[in-house]
């Protein structure tokens, strides 16, 4: 999770995720692309949001490419 208020998050915070090899966890989820319009894509998006909402909350960050749960690049 990025430990800042939403309004204070800057581009450098996203670059830090990659530079530090930040891993996904209970409060952090990376998605490279926005969800598509299919039912399956919508279900996956809702499952991700529900999982975060039903635990401790957290950040669902789009535009971060990951490999084995670790941030490896920024996309778009």
mmCIF file of C-alpha atoms in Angstrom:
data_model
loop_
_atom_site.group_PDB
_atom_site.id
_atom_site.type_symbol
_atom_site.label_atom_id
_atom_site.label_comp_id
_atom_site.label_asym_id
_atom_site.label_seq_id
_atom_site.Cartn_x
_atom_site.Cartn_y
_atom_site.Cartn_z
ATOM 1 C CA UNK A 1 0.000 0.000 0.000
ATOM 2 C CA UNK A 2 1.212 3.508 -0.696
ATOM 3 C CA UNK A 3 1.276 5.156 2.714
ATOM 4 C CA UNK A 4 0.008 8.559 1.568
ATOM 5 C CA UNK A 5 -3.309 10.264 1.195
ATOM 6 C CA UNK A 6 -4.630 9.887 -2.339
ATOM 7 C CA UNK A 7 -4.176 13.595 -3.029
ATOM 8 C CA UNK A 8 -0.478 13.394 -2.111
ATOM 9 C CA UNK A 9 0.456 10.470 -4.395
ATOM 10 C CA UNK A 10 2.893 11.475 -7.130
ATOM 11 C CA UNK A 11 4.390 9.791 -10.201
ATOM 12 C CA UNK A 12 7.578 9.172 -8.220
ATOM 13 C CA UNK A 13 5.623 6.905 -5.864
ATOM 14 C CA UNK A 14 4.795 4.587 -8.763
ATOM 15 C CA UNK A 15 8.390 4.614 -9.980
ATOM 16 C CA UNK A 16 9.472 3.681 -6.452
ATOM 17 C CA UNK A 17 7.243 0.590 -6.550
ATOM 18 C CA UNK A 18 9.238 -0.681 -9.526
ATOM 19 C CA UNK A 19 12.661 0.514 -8.353
ATOM 20 C CA UNK A 20 12.199 -1.187 -4.990
ATOM 21 C CA UNK A 21 10.698 -4.371 -6.453
ATOM 22 C CA UNK A 22 7.569 -3.951 -4.345
ATOM 23 C CA UNK A 23 5.493 -7.107 -4.100
ATOM 24 C CA UNK A 24 1.738 -7.427 -4.112
ATOM 25 C CA UNK A 25 0.210 -8.380 -0.824
ATOM 26 C CA UNK A 26 -2.931 -8.319 1.225
ATOM 27 C CA UNK A 27 -3.244 -4.533 0.831
ATOM 28 C CA UNK A 28 -1.686 -4.034 -2.606
ATOM 29 C CA UNK A 29 -2.696 -5.340 -6.030
ATOM 30 C CA UNK A 30 -1.190 -4.457 -9.414
ATOM 31 C CA UNK A 31 -2.968 -4.559 -12.755
ATOM 32 C CA UNK A 32 -1.278 -3.660 -16.010
ATOM 33 C CA UNK A 33 -4.502 -2.900 -17.890
ATOM 34 C CA UNK A 34 -7.894 -1.483 -17.057
ATOM 35 C CA UNK A 35 -10.624 -4.119 -17.029
ATOM 36 C CA UNK A 36 -12.192 -4.896 -20.381
ATOM 37 C CA UNK A 37 -15.880 -4.852 -21.111
ATOM 38 C CA UNK A 38 -16.526 -8.596 -20.960
ATOM 39 C CA UNK A 39 -18.413 -10.208 -18.110
ATOM 40 C CA UNK A 40 -15.281 -12.133 -17.067
ATOM 41 C CA UNK A 41 -13.216 -8.936 -16.896
ATOM 42 C CA UNK A 42 -15.902 -7.219 -14.852
ATOM 43 C CA UNK A 43 -16.107 -10.185 -12.467
ATOM 44 C CA UNK A 44 -12.341 -10.190 -11.968
ATOM 45 C CA UNK A 45 -12.363 -6.446 -11.233
ATOM 46 C CA UNK A 46 -15.196 -6.826 -8.729
ATOM 47 C CA UNK A 47 -13.410 -9.762 -7.069
ATOM 48 C CA UNK A 48 -10.248 -7.665 -6.655
ATOM 49 C CA UNK A 49 -12.157 -4.720 -5.183
ATOM 50 C CA UNK A 50 -14.173 -7.005 -2.904
ATOM 51 C CA UNK A 51 -11.051 -8.759 -1.636
ATOM 52 C CA UNK A 52 -9.471 -5.441 -0.645
ATOM 53 C CA UNK A 53 -12.708 -4.139 0.861
ATOM 54 C CA UNK A 54 -13.276 -7.275 2.913
ATOM 55 C CA UNK A 55 -9.829 -7.236 4.518
ATOM 56 C CA UNK A 56 -7.840 -4.197 5.614
ATOM 57 C CA UNK A 57 -8.502 -2.104 2.513
ATOM 58 C CA UNK A 58 -5.605 -1.224 0.280
ATOM 59 C CA UNK A 59 -4.559 -0.045 -3.137
ATOM 60 C CA UNK A 60 -5.552 -1.467 -6.509
ATOM 61 C CA UNK A 61 -3.112 0.175 -8.895
ATOM 62 C CA UNK A 62 -3.607 0.051 -12.650
ATOM 63 C CA UNK A 63 -0.705 0.620 -15.023
ATOM 64 C CA UNK A 64 1.850 -1.440 -13.108
ATOM 65 C CA UNK A 65 3.197 -4.541 -14.799
ATOM 66 C CA UNK A 66 4.117 -7.370 -12.444
ATOM 67 C CA UNK A 67 5.875 -10.716 -12.639
ATOM 68 C CA UNK A 68 5.134 -13.261 -9.916
ATOM 69 C CA UNK A 69 3.514 -10.481 -7.891
ATOM 70 C CA UNK A 70 6.484 -8.085 -8.038
ATOM 71 C CA UNK A 71 6.292 -4.700 -9.788
ATOM 72 C CA UNK A 72 8.587 -4.758 -12.839
ATOM 73 C CA UNK A 73 7.421 -1.825 -14.936
ATOM 74 C CA UNK A 74 4.983 0.964 -15.520
ATOM 75 C CA UNK A 75 2.655 0.691 -18.455
ATOM 76 C CA UNK A 76 0.967 3.609 -20.123
#
